[in-house]
Amino acid sequence: MRIVIGAVLTGRVAPLGGGKATSAIAKTSVEGPVAVGPLGLSGDAQADRRFHGGPDKAVHHYALDHAAAWRAELPGLPDLLERPGAFGENISTHGLTEHDVCVGDLWRVGSALLQVSQARQPCFKLNLRFGVPDMARRVQASGRTGWYYRVIEEGFVAAGDALELVERPHPDWPLSRLLHHLYVDRLDAAALREIAGLAALAESWRSLAARRLASGAVEDWRRRLGEEG
């Protein structure tokens, strides 16, 4: 499988939602090669490192394939959805979605080697970014979340570079299946046991699955989605 990068994007921390928060979600395309290190792309930033960034969220990838569906659902936002960067992604492509990518996939991205570490858990900052009060909930329910990579080998990446699949250790776990059990069929014990044992999955996600197994309950999403108060 070979996919071409449509855009490489970085962002700086700035006010969001009329100053209700700060975020680097508004990313812009970068010309030429960009260095990729253990914590992500050179020149990229995160406003709150408790929840964003870190080794398991070093690089965010979003499929421009989803733009048509979002434009159909949100016709008042065509400009934002017409170009890469609407969802705060670092890499934008066409031809690769959550149905095509599996937990633990190793991808050669430019000269860097990246591993799929987790899908995105959308947060309230998407509501502010789009001016849509339930945008985070919409992203979660749609399964069009995007995903994160950890950096296995540092390198450089640029628009026009190829993504090439190197290894697929968990072919039975496309991200679409992972998201289904995270957000839809949430207490399937057999699936949760498998998720908790996926060595390539981010530790926070494996722990979440283990907690659900132990408690028989699903965690409260309202604060993350901006639905409290």
GROMACS .gro file of N, CA and C in nm, residues 55-152:
model
  294
   55PRO      N    1   0.497   1.112   2.356
   55PRO     CA    2   0.548   1.010   2.263
   55PRO      C    3   0.439   0.931   2.190
   56ASP      N    4   0.326   0.904   2.257
   56ASP     CA    5   0.220   0.827   2.191
   56ASP      C    6   0.123   0.914   2.112
   57LYS      N    7   0.143   1.045   2.115
   57LYS     CA    8   0.062   1.136   2.033
   57LYS      C    9   0.156   1.233   1.961
   58ALA      N   10   0.263   1.180   1.907
   58ALA     CA   11   0.366   1.266   1.849
   58ALA      C   12   0.320   1.329   1.718
   59VAL      N   13   0.249   1.252   1.635
   59VAL     CA   14   0.208   1.299   1.503
   59VAL      C   15   0.062   1.261   1.482
   60HIS      N   16  -0.018   1.359   1.443
   60HIS     CA   17  -0.161   1.334   1.419
   60HIS      C   18  -0.189   1.330   1.269
   61HIS      N   19  -0.264   1.231   1.226
   61HIS     CA   20  -0.297   1.208   1.085
   61HIS      C   21  -0.448   1.213   1.070
   62TYR      N   22  -0.494   1.289   0.971
   62TYR     CA   23  -0.638   1.293   0.943
   62TYR      C   24  -0.661   1.276   0.795
   63ALA      N   25  -0.766   1.202   0.762
   63ALA     CA   26  -0.798   1.170   0.623
   63ALA      C   27  -0.883   1.280   0.561
   64LEU      N   28  -0.831   1.341   0.455
   64LEU     CA   29  -0.909   1.440   0.382
   64LEU      C   30  -1.029   1.374   0.313
   65ASP      N   31  -1.026   1.241   0.305
   65ASP     CA   32  -1.140   1.164   0.251
   65ASP      C   33  -1.271   1.200   0.322
   66HIS      N   34  -1.262   1.241   0.450
   66HIS     CA   35  -1.382   1.266   0.529
   66HIS      C   36  -1.444   1.404   0.502
   67ALA      N   37  -1.375   1.487   0.427
   67ALA     CA   38  -1.422   1.625   0.409
   67ALA      C   39  -1.562   1.631   0.347
   68ALA      N   40  -1.589   1.545   0.249
   68ALA     CA   41  -1.719   1.549   0.182
   68ALA      C   42  -1.832   1.518   0.280
   69ALA      N   43  -1.812   1.419   0.366
   69ALA     CA   44  -1.915   1.384   0.464
   69ALA      C   45  -1.938   1.498   0.563
   70TRP      N   46  -1.828   1.562   0.605
   70TRP     CA   47  -1.843   1.675   0.699
   70TRP      C   48  -1.911   1.793   0.631
   71ARG      N   49  -1.880   1.819   0.506
   71ARG     CA   50  -1.945   1.930   0.436
   71ARG      C   51  -2.094   1.905   0.422
   72ALA      N   52  -2.131   1.778   0.399
   72ALA     CA   53  -2.272   1.745   0.387
   72ALA      C   54  -2.345   1.764   0.520
   73GLU      N   55  -2.279   1.729   0.630
   73GLU     CA   56  -2.341   1.741   0.762
   73GLU      C   57  -2.338   1.883   0.816
   74LEU      N   58  -2.236   1.959   0.775
   74LEU     CA   59  -2.216   2.094   0.828
   74LEU      C   60  -2.200   2.192   0.712
   75PRO      N   61  -2.307   2.218   0.637
   75PRO     CA   62  -2.296   2.301   0.517
   75PRO      C   63  -2.256   2.445   0.545
   76GLY      N   64  -2.266   2.488   0.669
   76GLY     CA   65  -2.226   2.625   0.702
   76GLY      C   66  -2.078   2.643   0.720
   77LEU      N   67  -2.000   2.535   0.710
   77LEU     CA   68  -1.856   2.543   0.733
   77LEU      C   69  -1.774   2.495   0.613
   78PRO      N   70  -1.810   2.531   0.492
   78PRO     CA   71  -1.738   2.475   0.376
   78PRO      C   72  -1.594   2.520   0.367
   79ASP      N   73  -1.564   2.646   0.403
   79ASP     CA   74  -1.427   2.697   0.387
   79ASP      C   75  -1.329   2.621   0.475
   80LEU      N   76  -1.363   2.603   0.601
   80LEU     CA   77  -1.274   2.534   0.694
   80LEU      C   78  -1.251   2.390   0.652
   81LEU      N   79  -1.352   2.328   0.596
   81LEU     CA   80  -1.344   2.186   0.562
   81LEU      C   81  -1.287   2.161   0.423
   82GLU      N   82  -1.262   2.264   0.348
   82GLU     CA   83  -1.212   2.247   0.212
   82GLU      C   84  -1.062   2.219   0.206
   83ARG      N   85  -0.992   2.246   0.314
   83ARG     CA   86  -0.846   2.236   0.309
   83ARG      C   87  -0.794   2.153   0.426
   84PRO      N   88  -0.675   2.097   0.413
   84PRO     CA   89  -0.615   2.024   0.525
   84PRO      C   90  -0.595   2.116   0.645
   85GLY      N   91  -0.596   2.057   0.765
   85GLY     CA   92  -0.570   2.131   0.887
   85GLY      C   93  -0.692   2.161   0.970
   86ALA      N   94  -0.811   2.129   0.921
   86ALA     CA   95  -0.933   2.161   0.995
   86ALA      C   96  -0.936   2.093   1.132
   87PHE      N   97  -0.880   1.973   1.140
   87PHE     CA   98  -0.888   1.894   1.263
   87PHE      C   99  -0.758   1.895   1.342
   88GLY      N  100  -0.668   1.985   1.310
   88GLY     CA  101  -0.543   1.995   1.384
   88GLY      C  102  -0.443   1.888   1.348
   89GLU      N  103  -0.456   1.832   1.228
   89GLU     CA  104  -0.367   1.723   1.188
   89GLU      C  105  -0.230   1.775   1.144
   90ASN      N  106  -0.131   1.688   1.159
   90ASN     CA  107   0.004   1.715   1.109
   90ASN      C  108   0.025   1.658   0.970
   91ILE      N  109  -0.048   1.551   0.938
   91ILE     CA  110  -0.038   1.486   0.807
   91ILE      C  111  -0.178   1.471   0.750
   92SER      N  112  -0.193   1.513   0.625
   92SER     CA  113  -0.321   1.499   0.555
   92SER      C  114  -0.299   1.415   0.430
   93THR      N  115  -0.386   1.317   0.411
   93THR     CA  116  -0.377   1.231   0.292
   93THR      C  117  -0.516   1.203   0.239
   94HIS      N  118  -0.519   1.146   0.119
   94HIS     CA  119  -0.642   1.093   0.061
   94HIS      C  120  -0.615   0.948   0.024
   95GLY      N  121  -0.710   0.861   0.060
   95GLY     CA  122  -0.697   0.720   0.025
   95GLY      C  123  -0.666   0.629   0.142
   96LEU      N  124  -0.668   0.685   0.263
   96LEU     CA  125  -0.635   0.606   0.383
   96LEU      C  126  -0.724   0.655   0.496
   97THR      N  127  -0.808   0.567   0.551
   97THR     CA  128  -0.897   0.605   0.659
   97THR      C  129  -0.884   0.507   0.776
   98GLU      N  130  -0.966   0.529   0.878
   98GLU     CA  131  -0.965   0.444   0.996
   98GLU      C  132  -1.000   0.299   0.965
   99HIS      N  133  -1.063   0.274   0.851
   99HIS     CA  134  -1.093   0.136   0.809
   99HIS      C  135  -0.970   0.067   0.750
  100ASP      N  136  -0.874   0.146   0.706
  100ASP     CA  137  -0.757   0.092   0.637
  100ASP      C  138  -0.633   0.080   0.725
  101VAL      N  139  -0.636   0.142   0.842
  101VAL     CA  140  -0.519   0.151   0.930
  101VAL      C  141  -0.545   0.067   1.054
  102CYS      N  142  -0.444  -0.009   1.096
  102CYS     CA  143  -0.458  -0.097   1.211
  102CYS      C  144  -0.368  -0.053   1.326
  103VAL      N  145  -0.409  -0.090   1.446
  103VAL     CA  146  -0.327  -0.067   1.566
  103VAL      C  147  -0.189  -0.128   1.544
  104GLY      N  148  -0.085  -0.050   1.569
  104GLY     CA  149   0.051  -0.101   1.561
  104GLY      C  150   0.113  -0.099   1.422
  105ASP      N  151   0.038  -0.054   1.322
  105ASP     CA  152   0.096  -0.045   1.187
  105ASP      C  153   0.226   0.036   1.190
  106LEU      N  154   0.325  -0.015   1.121
  106LEU     CA  155   0.450   0.060   1.101
  106LEU      C  156   0.448   0.117   0.960
  107TRP      N  157   0.461   0.249   0.950
  107TRP     CA  158   0.458   0.318   0.822
  107TRP      C  159   0.588   0.396   0.804
  108ARG      N  160   0.647   0.382   0.686
  108ARG     CA  161   0.756   0.469   0.647
  108ARG      C  162   0.692   0.595   0.592
  109VAL      N  163   0.713   0.706   0.660
  109VAL     CA  164   0.651   0.834   0.625
  109VAL      C  165   0.765   0.929   0.591
  110GLY      N  166   0.786   0.956   0.463
  110GLY     CA  167   0.908   1.025   0.424
  110GLY      C  168   1.025   0.936   0.462
  111SER      N  169   1.121   0.992   0.537
  111SER     CA  170   1.233   0.910   0.584
  111SER      C  171   1.215   0.863   0.727
  112ALA      N  172   1.107   0.904   0.794
  112ALA     CA  173   1.079   0.862   0.932
  112ALA      C  174   1.002   0.731   0.933
  113LEU      N  175   1.014   0.657   1.044
  113LEU     CA  176   0.935   0.536   1.065
  113LEU      C  177   0.841   0.563   1.181
  114LEU      N  178   0.711   0.555   1.153
  114LEU     CA  179   0.608   0.587   1.252
  114LEU      C  180   0.521   0.464   1.278
  115GLN      N  181   0.471   0.454   1.401
  115GLN     CA  182   0.383   0.343   1.438
  115GLN      C  183   0.250   0.397   1.488
  116VAL      N  184   0.141   0.340   1.440
  116VAL     CA  185   0.008   0.381   1.483
  116VAL      C  186  -0.011   0.340   1.629
  117SER      N  187  -0.030   0.438   1.715
  117SER     CA  188  -0.035   0.413   1.859
  117SER      C  189  -0.177   0.417   1.916
  118GLN      N  190  -0.266   0.492   1.853
  118GLN     CA  191  -0.403   0.505   1.903
  118GLN      C  192  -0.486   0.587   1.806
  119ALA      N  193  -0.617   0.577   1.819
  119ALA     CA  194  -0.707   0.669   1.750
  119ALA      C  195  -0.719   0.795   1.835
  120ARG      N  196  -0.786   0.893   1.781
  120ARG     CA  197  -0.804   1.018   1.857
  120ARG      C  198  -0.929   1.008   1.942
  121GLN      N  199  -0.920   1.055   2.066
  121GLN     CA  200  -1.037   1.076   2.149
  121GLN      C  201  -1.071   1.224   2.142
  122PRO      N  202  -1.174   1.261   2.069
  122PRO     CA  203  -1.202   1.403   2.048
  122PRO      C  204  -1.238   1.475   2.177
  123CYS      N  205  -1.198   1.603   2.185
  123CYS     CA  206  -1.226   1.682   2.305
  123CYS      C  207  -1.300   1.810   2.268
  124PHE      N  208  -1.339   1.885   2.371
  124PHE     CA  209  -1.424   2.003   2.357
  124PHE      C  210  -1.362   2.112   2.269
  125LYS      N  211  -1.231   2.109   2.249
  125LYS     CA  212  -1.169   2.213   2.167
  125LYS      C  213  -1.216   2.206   2.022
  126LEU      N  214  -1.261   2.089   1.978
  126LEU     CA  215  -1.322   2.080   1.845
  126LEU      C  216  -1.451   2.161   1.839
  127ASN      N  217  -1.526   2.167   1.948
  127ASN     CA  218  -1.647   2.248   1.951
  127ASN      C  219  -1.613   2.395   1.926
  128LEU      N  220  -1.506   2.441   1.990
  128LEU     CA  221  -1.463   2.580   1.975
  128LEU      C  222  -1.403   2.606   1.837
  129ARG      N  223  -1.328   2.512   1.788
  129ARG     CA  224  -1.265   2.525   1.658
  129ARG      C  225  -1.368   2.546   1.547
  130PHE      N  226  -1.476   2.467   1.552
  130PHE     CA  227  -1.576   2.471   1.446
  130PHE      C  228  -1.695   2.561   1.478
  131GLY      N  229  -1.706   2.606   1.603
  131GLY     CA  230  -1.823   2.683   1.641
  131GLY      C  231  -1.949   2.600   1.642
  132VAL      N  232  -1.934   2.470   1.664
  132VAL     CA  233  -2.046   2.375   1.667
  132VAL      C  234  -2.046   2.311   1.806
  133PRO      N  235  -2.149   2.336   1.888
  133PRO     CA  236  -2.145   2.295   2.028
  133PRO      C  237  -2.123   2.146   2.052
  134ASP      N  238  -2.164   2.063   1.955
  134ASP     CA  239  -2.150   1.918   1.974
  134ASP      C  240  -2.053   1.857   1.874
  135MET      N  241  -1.956   1.934   1.826
  135MET     CA  242  -1.865   1.882   1.724
  135MET      C  243  -1.784   1.764   1.776
  136ALA      N  244  -1.735   1.771   1.897
  136ALA     CA  245  -1.657   1.660   1.952
  136ALA      C  246  -1.742   1.533   1.957
  137ARG      N  247  -1.867   1.546   1.997
  137ARG     CA  248  -1.957   1.431   1.999
  137ARG      C  249  -1.981   1.379   1.857
  138ARG      N  250  -1.995   1.468   1.760
  138ARG     CA  251  -2.014   1.427   1.622
  138ARG      C  252  -1.893   1.347   1.571
  139VAL      N  253  -1.774   1.398   1.600
  139VAL     CA  254  -1.652   1.329   1.555
  139VAL      C  255  -1.646   1.190   1.618
  140GLN      N  256  -1.674   1.181   1.747
  140GLN     CA  257  -1.671   1.053   1.818
  140GLN      C  258  -1.771   0.956   1.757
  141ALA      N  259  -1.894   1.001   1.736
  141ALA     CA  260  -2.000   0.912   1.687
  141ALA      C  261  -1.974   0.869   1.543
  142SER      N  262  -1.909   0.953   1.465
  142SER     CA  263  -1.887   0.923   1.324
  142SER      C  264  -1.777   0.819   1.301
  143GLY      N  265  -1.684   0.808   1.397
  143GLY     CA  266  -1.566   0.724   1.376
  143GLY      C  267  -1.462   0.789   1.288
  144ARG      N  268  -1.488   0.913   1.246
  144ARG     CA  269  -1.393   0.987   1.163
  144ARG      C  270  -1.302   1.070   1.253
  145THR      N  271  -1.222   1.003   1.331
  145THR     CA  272  -1.147   1.068   1.439
  145THR      C  273  -1.005   1.106   1.402
  146GLY      N  274  -0.947   1.038   1.304
  146GLY     CA  275  -0.804   1.048   1.283
  146GLY      C  276  -0.729   0.959   1.381
  147TRP      N  277  -0.597   0.961   1.372
  147TRP     CA  278  -0.516   0.874   1.457
  147TRP      C  279  -0.380   0.936   1.484
  148TYR      N  280  -0.309   0.874   1.579
  148TYR     CA  281  -0.178   0.923   1.621
  148TYR      C  282  -0.071   0.818   1.593
  149TYR      N  283   0.052   0.870   1.575
  149TYR     CA  284   0.170   0.786   1.562
  149TYR      C  285   0.268   0.815   1.675
  150ARG      N  286   0.343   0.711   1.713
  150ARG     CA  287   0.468   0.731   1.787
  150ARG      C  288   0.584   0.722   1.687
  151VAL      N  289   0.696   0.784   1.721
  151VAL     CA  290   0.809   0.789   1.629
  151VAL      C  291   0.907   0.677   1.663
  152ILE      N  292   0.927   0.586   1.573
  152ILE     CA  293   1.020   0.475   1.591
  152ILE      C  294   1.159   0.514   1.541
   0.00000   0.00000   0.00000
